[in-house]
CSV table of C-alpha atoms in Angstrom, one decimal:
chain,number,residue,atom,x,y,z
A,1,LEU,CA,10.1,-18.0,4.0
A,2,PHE,CA,9.8,-21.1,1.9
A,3,LYS,CA,9.6,-23.5,4.8
A,4,GLU,CA,6.6,-21.5,6.1
A,5,ALA,CA,5.0,-21.1,2.7
A,6,ALA,CA,5.3,-24.7,1.4
A,7,PRO,CA,2.5,-26.4,3.5
A,8,ALA,CA,-0.1,-23.6,2.9
A,9,LEU,CA,0.7,-22.6,-0.7
A,10,GLU,CA,2.0,-25.9,-2.2
A,11,ALA,CA,5.2,-24.1,-2.9
A,12,PRO,CA,8.2,-25.9,-4.4
A,13,SER,CA,9.6,-28.3,-1.8
A,14,MET,CA,13.1,-27.5,-0.6
A,15,GLY,CA,14.3,-30.7,-2.1
A,16,ARG,CA,13.0,-30.0,-5.6
A,17,GLU,CA,15.7,-30.0,-8.3
A,18,LEU,CA,16.2,-26.9,-10.3
A,19,GLU,CA,16.9,-26.7,-14.0
A,20,ARG,CA,20.3,-25.0,-14.5
A,21,GLY,CA,20.4,-24.3,-10.8
A,22,GLY,CA,17.4,-21.9,-10.8
A,23,PRO,CA,18.3,-19.4,-9.8
A,24,VAL,CA,16.3,-18.2,-6.7
A,25,ILE,CA,16.2,-14.5,-6.9
A,26,ALA,CA,15.7,-12.8,-3.5
A,27,SER,CA,15.1,-9.1,-3.1
A,28,VAL,CA,14.6,-6.6,-0.3
A,29,TRP,CA,12.1,-3.9,-0.6
A,30,VAL,CA,12.1,-0.9,1.8
A,31,GLY,CA,9.2,1.6,1.6
A,32,GLY,CA,8.2,0.3,-1.8
A,33,ARG,CA,11.6,0.5,-3.4
A,34,GLU,CA,14.0,-2.4,-4.1
A,35,MET,CA,17.2,-1.9,-2.1
A,36,ALA,CA,19.0,-5.2,-2.7
A,37,ARG,CA,18.7,-8.2,-5.1
A,38,VAL,CA,20.8,-11.4,-5.2
A,39,GLU,CA,20.7,-14.6,-7.2
A,40,GLY,CA,21.3,-17.9,-5.4
A,41,ARG,CA,22.0,-21.1,-7.4
A,42,GLY,CA,22.0,-24.7,-6.4
A,43,ARG,CA,21.0,-28.2,-7.4
A,44,THR,CA,17.7,-27.9,-5.3
A,45,VAL,CA,15.5,-25.2,-4.1
A,46,GLY,CA,16.9,-25.5,-0.7
A,47,ASP,CA,20.5,-25.2,-1.9
A,48,ALA,CA,19.6,-22.1,-4.0
A,49,VAL,CA,17.6,-20.5,-1.1
A,50,ARG,CA,20.6,-20.9,1.3
A,51,ALA,CA,23.0,-19.5,-1.3
A,52,ALA,CA,20.7,-16.5,-1.8
A,53,ALA,CA,20.4,-16.0,2.0
A,54,GLU,CA,24.2,-15.9,2.3
A,55,LEU,CA,24.6,-13.4,-0.5
A,56,LEU,CA,21.8,-11.2,0.8
A,57,ALA,CA,23.3,-11.0,4.3
A,58,LYS,CA,26.5,-9.6,2.7
A,59,ALA,CA,24.7,-7.0,0.5
A,60,PRO,CA,25.6,-3.4,1.7
A,61,GLU,CA,22.0,-2.2,1.2
A,62,HIS,CA,20.8,-5.0,3.5
A,63,SER,CA,22.4,-3.3,6.5
A,64,ARG,CA,20.2,-0.2,6.1
A,65,ARG,CA,16.9,-2.1,6.4
A,66,SER,CA,14.1,-0.5,8.3
A,67,PRO,CA,12.2,-3.5,9.7
A,68,ASP,CA,8.8,-1.8,9.9
A,69,LYS,CA,8.9,-0.9,6.2
A,70,THR,CA,10.8,-3.9,4.8
A,71,ARG,CA,9.4,-6.8,2.8
A,72,LEU,CA,11.4,-9.8,1.5
A,73,LYS,CA,10.4,-11.1,-2.0
A,74,VAL,CA,11.6,-14.5,-3.4
A,75,ASP,CA,11.3,-15.6,-7.0
A,76,VAL,CA,12.2,-19.2,-7.9
A,77,VAL,CA,12.8,-19.6,-11.7
A,78,VAL,CA,10.9,-22.8,-12.4
A,79,GLY,CA,10.8,-22.9,-16.2
A,80,ARG,CA,12.3,-21.2,-19.2
A,81,GLY,CA,11.7,-21.3,-23.0
A,82,PRO,CA,13.0,-19.7,-26.2
A,83,LEU,CA,11.7,-16.3,-27.3
A,84,LEU,CA,10.4,-16.5,-30.9
A,85,GLN,CA,12.4,-14.0,-33.0
A,86,LEU,CA,11.7,-15.2,-36.6
A,87,HIS,CA,9.7,-12.1,-37.3
A,88,PRO,CA,9.0,-8.9,-35.3
A,89,LEU,CA,5.3,-9.7,-35.2
A,90,LEU,CA,6.0,-13.1,-33.7
A,91,GLN,CA,8.4,-11.7,-31.2
A,92,SER,CA,5.7,-9.2,-30.2
A,93,VAL,CA,3.4,-12.0,-28.9
A,94,ALA,CA,6.2,-14.3,-27.7
A,95,LEU,CA,6.0,-13.1,-24.1
A,96,HIS,CA,2.9,-13.5,-21.8
A,97,PRO,CA,2.7,-10.0,-20.2
A,98,GLY,CA,2.6,-10.1,-16.4
A,99,ILE,CA,3.4,-13.9,-16.3
A,100,ASP,CA,6.8,-14.2,-18.2
A,101,GLY,CA,10.0,-12.6,-17.3
A,102,LEU,CA,12.6,-11.7,-19.9
A,103,GLY,CA,16.2,-13.1,-19.8
A,104,VAL,CA,19.3,-13.0,-21.9
A,105,GLU,CA,22.1,-15.5,-22.3
A,106,LEU,CA,25.7,-14.2,-22.6
A,107,ASP,CA,28.7,-15.6,-24.4
A,108,ASP,CA,30.3,-16.7,-21.1
A,109,ASP,CA,27.2,-18.8,-20.3
A,110,SER,CA,26.0,-16.4,-17.6
A,111,GLU,CA,22.4,-15.1,-17.6
A,112,ARG,CA,20.7,-11.9,-16.8
A,113,PHE,CA,17.0,-11.7,-15.6
A,114,LEU,CA,14.3,-9.1,-15.8
A,115,LEU,CA,11.5,-10.1,-13.5
A,116,VAL,CA,7.8,-9.3,-14.2
A,117,ASP,CA,8.2,-6.5,-11.6
A,118,ASP,CA,11.0,-5.0,-13.7
A,119,LEU,CA,9.0,-5.1,-16.9
A,120,ILE,CA,6.0,-3.5,-15.3
A,121,GLN,CA,7.8,-0.8,-13.4
A,122,GLY,CA,10.0,0.0,-16.3
A,123,ASN,CA,6.9,0.6,-18.5
A,124,MET,CA,8.2,-2.0,-21.0
A,125,LEU,CA,5.0,-3.9,-21.6
A,126,MET,CA,2.9,-2.7,-24.5
A,127,ALA,CA,5.7,-0.3,-25.3
A,128,GLY,CA,7.4,-1.9,-28.3
A,129,ALA,CA,6.8,-1.0,-31.9
A,130,PRO,CA,7.0,-4.2,-34.0
A,131,ILE,CA,6.3,-2.4,-37.3
A,132,LYS,CA,8.8,0.2,-38.3
A,133,HIS,CA,7.5,3.7,-39.1
A,134,VAL,CA,4.0,2.8,-37.8
A,135,ASP,CA,2.9,4.2,-34.4
A,136,PHE,CA,1.5,0.9,-33.2
A,137,ARG,CA,2.6,-0.5,-29.8
A,138,MET,CA,1.8,-3.9,-28.5
A,139,CYS,CA,4.8,-5.7,-27.2
A,140,VAL,CA,7.9,-5.5,-24.9
A,141,ASP,CA,10.3,-2.7,-25.7
A,142,TYR,CA,13.4,-4.8,-26.1
A,143,ARG,CA,15.7,-1.8,-26.5
A,144,ARG,CA,14.6,-0.4,-23.2
A,145,ALA,CA,14.9,-3.9,-21.7
A,146,GLN,CA,18.5,-4.1,-22.9
A,147,ARG,CA,19.3,-0.8,-21.4
A,148,LEU,CA,17.9,-1.8,-18.0
A,149,LEU,CA,19.8,-5.2,-18.2
A,150,ALA,CA,23.0,-3.2,-18.9
A,151,ALA,CA,22.4,-0.9,-16.0
A,152,LYS,CA,21.8,-3.8,-13.6
A,153,SER,CA,25.0,-5.4,-15.0
A,154,ARG,CA,26.8,-2.1,-14.6
A,155,VAL,CA,28.1,-2.2,-18.2
A,156,HIS,CA,27.4,-0.1,-21.3
A,157,PRO,CA,24.5,-1.2,-23.4
A,158,ARG,CA,26.9,-1.6,-26.4
A,159,ASP,CA,29.1,-3.9,-24.4
A,160,LEU,CA,26.1,-6.0,-23.3
A,161,LYS,CA,24.9,-6.3,-26.8
A,162,LYS,CA,28.3,-7.6,-28.0
A,163,GLN,CA,28.2,-10.3,-25.3
A,164,GLN,CA,24.5,-11.2,-25.8
A,165,ARG,CA,23.7,-14.6,-27.3
A,166,ASP,CA,19.9,-15.2,-27.1
A,167,TRP,CA,16.8,-13.8,-25.4
A,168,PHE,CA,14.7,-16.3,-23.4
A,169,ARG,CA,11.5,-16.1,-21.4
A,170,PHE,CA,11.1,-17.6,-17.9
A,171,ARG,CA,8.4,-18.3,-15.3
A,172,THR,CA,8.8,-18.0,-11.5
A,173,ASP,CA,7.0,-19.1,-8.4
A,174,SER,CA,6.9,-15.8,-6.5
A,175,PHE,CA,6.3,-15.1,-2.8
A,176,VAL,CA,6.4,-12.0,-0.6
A,177,GLU,CA,6.3,-11.5,3.2
A,178,PRO,CA,3.0,-10.4,4.7
A,179,SER,CA,2.7,-6.9,6.1
A,180,PRO,CA,4.9,-6.2,9.2
A,181,GLY,CA,3.1,-7.4,12.2
A,182,ASP,CA,1.0,-9.9,10.2
A,183,THR,CA,1.8,-13.5,11.3
A,184,GLY,CA,0.1,-15.1,8.4
A,185,ASP,CA,1.7,-17.2,5.6
A,186,PRO,CA,3.8,-15.6,2.9
A,187,LEU,CA,1.7,-14.5,0.0
A,188,GLN,CA,2.0,-16.1,-3.4
A,189,LEU,CA,2.0,-13.6,-6.2
A,190,THR,CA,0.4,-13.8,-9.7
A,191,ARG,CA,1.2,-11.0,-12.1
A,192,GLY,CA,2.9,-9.3,-9.2
A,193,ALA,CA,-0.3,-9.3,-7.1
A,194,PRO,CA,-1.3,-11.3,-4.0
A,195,PRO,CA,-4.6,-13.4,-4.0
A,196,ARG,CA,-7.7,-11.2,-3.9
A,197,PRO,CA,-10.1,-11.4,-1.0
A,198,GLU,CA,-13.2,-13.6,-1.4
A,199,LEU,CA,-15.7,-12.0,-3.7
A,200,THR,CA,-18.6,-11.1,-1.5
A,201,PRO,CA,-20.9,-8.1,-1.2
A,202,GLN,CA,-19.2,-7.3,2.1
A,203,ALA,CA,-15.8,-7.4,0.5
A,204,LEU,CA,-16.8,-5.3,-2.5
A,205,ARG,CA,-18.5,-2.7,-0.2
A,206,ALA,CA,-15.4,-2.5,2.0
A,207,ALA,CA,-13.1,-2.1,-1.0
A,208,ALA,CA,-15.3,0.7,-2.5
A,209,ILE,CA,-15.3,2.6,0.8
A,210,ARG,CA,-11.5,2.2,1.0
A,211,GLY,CA,-11.3,3.6,-2.5
A,212,GLY,CA,-13.5,6.5,-1.5
A,213,ARG,CA,-11.2,7.2,1.5
A,214,TYR,CA,-8.2,7.2,-0.8
A,215,LEU,CA,-9.8,9.7,-3.1
A,216,VAL,CA,-10.9,12.0,-0.3
A,217,ALA,CA,-7.4,11.9,1.1
A,218,HIS,CA,-6.1,13.1,-2.3
A,219,LEU,CA,-8.6,16.0,-2.7
A,220,ALA,CA,-6.9,19.3,-1.9
A,221,ALA,CA,-8.5,22.2,0.0
A,222,ASN,CA,-9.2,24.0,-3.3
A,223,GLY,CA,-11.4,21.1,-4.5
A,224,ARG,CA,-8.9,19.8,-7.0
A,225,TYR,CA,-7.6,16.2,-6.9
A,226,ILE,CA,-3.9,15.3,-6.6
A,227,TYR,CA,-3.9,13.9,-10.2
A,228,GLN,CA,-0.9,11.6,-10.2
A,229,VAL,CA,0.9,9.8,-7.4
A,230,GLU,CA,4.0,7.6,-7.8
A,231,ILE,CA,3.3,4.8,-5.3
A,232,ALA,CA,6.9,3.7,-4.9
A,233,THR,CA,8.4,7.1,-4.1
A,234,GLY,CA,5.3,9.1,-2.9
A,235,ARG,CA,6.0,11.9,-5.4
A,236,LYS,CA,2.8,13.6,-6.5
A,237,THR,CA,1.5,16.4,-8.6
A,238,ASP,CA,0.6,19.7,-6.9
A,239,PRO,CA,-3.1,20.5,-7.2
A,240,THR,CA,-2.4,24.2,-6.6
A,241,ARG,CA,-0.1,24.6,-9.6
A,242,PRO,CA,-0.7,24.3,-13.3
A,243,GLY,CA,0.1,20.8,-14.6
A,244,PRO,CA,-1.4,17.6,-15.9
A,245,TYR,CA,-5.1,17.4,-15.1
A,246,SER,CA,-8.2,16.1,-16.6
A,247,ILE,CA,-11.6,17.8,-15.9
A,248,PRO,CA,-13.6,14.8,-17.3
A,249,ARG,CA,-11.7,12.6,-14.8
A,250,HIS,CA,-12.3,15.2,-12.0
A,251,ALA,CA,-16.0,14.9,-12.7
A,252,GLY,CA,-16.0,11.2,-13.1
A,253,THR,CA,-14.1,10.7,-9.8
A,254,THR,CA,-16.7,12.9,-8.1
A,255,TYR,CA,-19.5,10.9,-9.7
A,256,PHE,CA,-18.0,7.8,-8.1
A,257,LEU,CA,-17.9,9.5,-4.7
A,258,ALA,CA,-21.5,10.6,-5.1
A,259,GLU,CA,-22.6,7.2,-6.1
A,260,LEU,CA,-20.7,5.7,-3.2
A,261,TYR,CA,-22.5,8.1,-0.9
A,262,ARG,CA,-25.9,7.2,-2.3
A,263,LEU,CA,-25.2,3.5,-1.8
A,264,THR,CA,-23.5,3.5,1.6
A,265,GLY,CA,-24.5,6.7,3.3
A,266,GLU,CA,-20.9,7.2,4.6
A,267,ALA,CA,-20.9,10.7,6.2
A,268,PHE,CA,-17.2,11.4,5.4
A,269,LEU,CA,-18.0,11.6,1.7
A,270,ARG,CA,-20.5,14.6,1.6
A,271,GLU,CA,-18.2,17.5,2.3
A,272,PRO,CA,-15.5,16.4,-0.1
A,273,ILE,CA,-18.1,15.9,-2.9
A,274,GLU,CA,-19.4,19.5,-2.3
A,275,ARG,CA,-15.8,20.8,-2.3
A,276,ALA,CA,-15.2,19.2,-5.7
A,277,PHE,CA,-18.4,20.6,-7.0
A,278,ALA,CA,-17.4,24.1,-5.7
A,279,HIS,CA,-14.3,23.8,-7.9
A,280,LEU,CA,-16.5,22.9,-10.9
A,281,GLN,CA,-18.6,26.0,-10.3
A,282,GLN,CA,-15.5,28.1,-10.0
A,283,LEU,CA,-14.2,26.8,-13.3
A,284,VAL,CA,-17.5,27.7,-15.0
A,285,VAL,CA,-17.2,31.3,-13.7
A,286,GLN,CA,-13.5,31.7,-14.4
A,287,GLY,CA,-13.6,30.0,-17.8
A,288,GLY,CA,-16.3,32.3,-19.2
A,289,CYS,CA,-18.2,29.5,-20.8
A,290,SER,CA,-21.7,30.7,-20.1
A,291,GLY,CA,-24.4,32.9,-21.6
A,292,ASN,CA,-27.5,32.5,-23.7
A,293,LEU,CA,-28.0,30.2,-26.7
A,294,PRO,CA,-29.7,31.4,-29.9
A,295,ASP,CA,-33.1,30.3,-28.5
A,296,GLY,CA,-32.5,32.4,-25.4
A,297,ALA,CA,-31.8,29.4,-23.0
A,298,GLU,CA,-29.1,29.9,-20.4
A,299,PHE,CA,-26.1,27.6,-20.8
A,300,ALA,CA,-22.8,26.9,-19.2
A,301,CYS,CA,-19.9,24.5,-19.8
A,302,VAL,CA,-16.8,23.4,-17.8
A,303,VAL,CA,-13.4,24.5,-19.0
A,304,ASP,CA,-10.1,24.1,-17.1
A,305,ARG,CA,-8.4,27.4,-16.0
A,306,GLY,CA,-6.2,28.9,-18.7
A,307,HIS,CA,-7.7,26.8,-21.5
A,308,SER,CA,-9.6,28.4,-24.4
A,309,VAL,CA,-11.0,25.0,-25.7
A,310,THR,CA,-13.3,22.6,-23.8
A,311,ASP,CA,-14.4,19.1,-24.5
A,312,LEU,CA,-17.9,17.6,-24.3
A,313,GLY,CA,-16.9,15.0,-21.7
A,314,SER,CA,-16.0,17.6,-19.0
A,315,THR,CA,-19.5,19.0,-19.0
A,316,ALA,CA,-21.3,15.7,-19.6
A,317,LEU,CA,-19.6,14.0,-16.6
A,318,ALA,CA,-20.2,17.1,-14.5
A,319,VAL,CA,-23.9,16.7,-15.1
A,320,VAL,CA,-23.7,13.0,-14.3
A,321,ALA,CA,-22.0,13.8,-11.0
A,322,LEU,CA,-24.4,16.6,-10.0
A,323,VAL,CA,-27.5,14.4,-10.7
A,324,GLU,CA,-25.9,11.5,-8.7
A,325,TYR,CA,-25.6,13.9,-5.8
A,326,GLN,CA,-29.3,14.8,-6.0
A,327,ARG,CA,-30.2,11.1,-6.2
A,328,ALA,CA,-28.1,10.5,-3.1
A,329,THR,CA,-29.3,13.5,-1.0
A,330,GLY,CA,-32.6,14.5,-2.4
A,331,SER,CA,-31.2,18.1,-2.5
A,332,ASP,CA,-31.8,20.1,-5.7
A,333,ARG,CA,-29.0,22.5,-4.7
A,334,TYR,CA,-27.1,22.0,-7.9
A,335,MET,CA,-30.1,21.6,-10.3
A,336,PRO,CA,-29.8,25.1,-11.7
A,337,LEU,CA,-26.2,24.5,-12.7
A,338,ALA,CA,-27.0,21.0,-14.0
A,339,ARG,CA,-29.8,22.5,-16.3
A,340,ARG,CA,-27.5,25.1,-17.7
A,341,LEU,CA,-24.8,22.5,-18.4
A,342,THR,CA,-27.3,20.2,-20.1
A,343,GLU,CA,-28.6,23.0,-22.3
A,344,TRP,CA,-25.1,23.2,-23.7
A,345,ILE,CA,-24.9,19.5,-24.3
A,346,LEU,CA,-28.2,19.6,-26.2
A,347,TRP,CA,-26.9,22.4,-28.3
A,348,MET,CA,-23.8,20.4,-29.1
A,349,GLN,CA,-25.9,17.5,-30.4
A,350,ARG,CA,-26.4,17.4,-34.2
A,351,ALA,CA,-29.7,16.8,-36.0
A,352,ASP,CA,-28.7,13.1,-36.6
A,353,GLY,CA,-28.2,12.5,-32.9
A,354,SER,CA,-24.4,12.6,-32.9
A,355,PHE,CA,-22.4,15.1,-30.8
A,356,THR,CA,-19.8,17.7,-31.5
A,357,HIS,CA,-17.0,17.0,-29.1
A,358,ARG,CA,-15.0,20.2,-28.9
A,359,TYR,CA,-15.9,23.9,-28.3
A,360,ARG,CA,-13.9,27.0,-28.7
A,361,VAL,CA,-14.9,29.1,-25.7
A,362,ARG,CA,-13.6,32.5,-26.7
A,363,GLU,CA,-15.0,32.4,-30.2
A,364,GLY,CA,-18.2,30.6,-29.1
A,365,THR,CA,-17.9,28.1,-32.0
A,366,LYS,CA,-18.1,24.4,-32.3
A,367,ASP,CA,-15.2,22.3,-33.7
A,368,ASP,CA,-17.0,19.7,-35.9
A,369,GLU,CA,-13.8,18.1,-37.0
A,370,ALA,CA,-12.7,16.7,-33.7
A,371,TYR,CA,-13.9,13.2,-32.6
A,372,LEU,CA,-12.7,12.0,-29.2
A,373,LEU,CA,-13.1,8.8,-27.3
A,374,TYR,CA,-15.8,8.3,-24.7
A,375,TYR,CA,-17.6,11.6,-25.0
A,376,SER,CA,-20.7,10.6,-27.0
A,377,GLY,CA,-21.5,7.9,-24.4
A,378,GLU,CA,-20.9,10.3,-21.5
A,379,ALA,CA,-23.2,12.8,-23.1
A,380,ALA,CA,-26.0,10.2,-23.6
A,381,LEU,CA,-25.6,9.2,-20.0
A,382,ALA,CA,-25.9,12.8,-18.8
A,383,LEU,CA,-29.1,13.2,-20.7
A,384,ALA,CA,-30.6,9.9,-19.5
A,385,ARG,CA,-29.8,10.8,-15.9
A,386,MET,CA,-31.3,14.2,-16.2
A,387,HIS,CA,-34.5,12.6,-17.4
A,388,SER,CA,-34.5,10.3,-14.4
A,389,ILE,CA,-34.8,13.2,-12.0
A,390,THR,CA,-36.8,15.7,-14.0
A,391,GLY,CA,-39.1,13.4,-16.1
A,392,GLU,CA,-38.7,15.8,-19.1
A,393,GLN,CA,-39.2,13.9,-22.3
A,394,ARG,CA,-36.7,16.0,-24.3
A,395,TYR,CA,-33.8,14.6,-22.3
A,396,ILE,CA,-34.6,11.0,-22.9
A,397,ASP,CA,-35.4,11.6,-26.6
A,398,ALA,CA,-31.9,13.2,-27.0
A,399,ALA,CA,-30.2,10.4,-25.1
A,400,GLU,CA,-31.8,7.7,-27.3
A,401,ALA,CA,-30.9,9.6,-30.4
A,402,GLY,CA,-27.3,9.7,-29.3
A,403,LEU,CA,-27.4,6.0,-28.5
A,404,ASP,CA,-28.9,5.1,-31.8
A,405,VAL,CA,-25.9,6.6,-33.6
A,406,LEU,CA,-23.5,4.7,-31.4
A,407,ARG,CA,-25.4,1.4,-32.1
A,408,ILE,CA,-25.6,2.0,-35.9
A,409,PHE,CA,-21.8,2.3,-35.9
A,410,TYR,CA,-21.6,-1.5,-35.5
A,411,ASP,CA,-24.4,-2.2,-38.1
A,412,VAL,CA,-21.9,-3.3,-40.7
A,413,PHE,CA,-20.5,-6.8,-41.6
A,414,LEU,CA,-17.3,-6.3,-39.6
A,415,GLY,CA,-19.3,-4.9,-36.7
A,416,GLY,CA,-19.7,-8.3,-35.2
A,417,PHE,CA,-15.9,-8.8,-34.9
A,418,PHE,CA,-14.7,-5.9,-32.9
A,419,TYR,CA,-15.8,-3.3,-30.4
A,420,GLY,CA,-14.4,0.0,-29.2
A,421,GLU,CA,-14.4,1.9,-25.9
A,422,GLU,CA,-18.1,1.4,-25.1
A,423,HIS,CA,-18.2,1.3,-21.3
A,424,TRP,CA,-19.9,4.7,-21.1
A,425,THR,CA,-22.3,3.6,-23.9
A,426,CYS,CA,-23.3,0.6,-21.9
A,427,ILE,CA,-23.9,2.6,-18.7
A,428,ALA,CA,-25.9,5.1,-20.8
A,429,ALA,CA,-28.0,2.3,-22.4
A,430,GLU,CA,-28.8,0.9,-19.0
A,431,ALA,CA,-29.8,4.3,-17.7
A,432,ALA,CA,-32.0,4.9,-20.7
């Protein structure tokens, strides 16, 4: 692997000397799961690679390889440094996430390594709590890392802790085989990812369409998306059963598909978009969130089945998606529904332009205490987009009032030094 990679990728030469013998860590992945890992040491990269190859050939898991699903990954430890531990806050920023691996020295001078892959797959990054009794997470979860190291060493965590001398961080040059059947060079990895394709309009369009195909493949017959998929194992949630689901994300995902359809005209998108909309309409009927407002206007809102409370974002992004469909097709098929949903959004807006974010469906009352991320920006976007296809002044007036409140939030001295989750605000401002 290294002999092939060196000329194209400026990989370490086979004769390069290694500090402390490396190691070179070689692992075999089958169907997205690591089946074997060995550490080869030597004075040079070549020596360590040969040692790793000999160990890998003897690994029992290696004999069960499925060639068409197997990839070989090689990590050469090329540098290491101490991990600052003078204070928990210093330790919390001592590791460069996605670049540094985490290692530990033991009393017998041996070492144990957690690669970047291990830290990511173990959900250890941004999982530590550096300040006791404060729910603030920003660093590696060292306790979880210690448990994983113990499991890999096949010892009890208490026994590993007794033998532990010091933590250290390390860097690797990492390579993986190309896909089976691909005769290209091995791929060099950064943060666990291969080089991205060249950034061109054609590449972006192709990637967006691939994303659309992925989403369509994960849309069930009932119009509900498969919400979570574990890539390594293929395990996924069942869209026909109660479980984790987010209606705002359902609507936001369908919005993307409608926008993709508008920009590419790909025919495979239309039926799935309409299937997802049919589910939204079904939720409106089943959820009982409809009727007449005090001024007599018909309204509706989107609430997930079995829930008695709904959030502003579910309905706001539903409107955004329905409008995007009309922009893409010219069909006003969903305009009656979009109007009823928008009436509810307008009713949820306060006199000062801000929005109420939560609504109790059974009682028909607003919850003015709740304030949730994203929803005000999403509501402003829904109103601006409704104006774009209807030309009605009341929609843009309400959108601008909502955006004014979001802007004023930063109109303080410290407002120039931070920002929150304002991506929907930015999209809404552009639309307005």
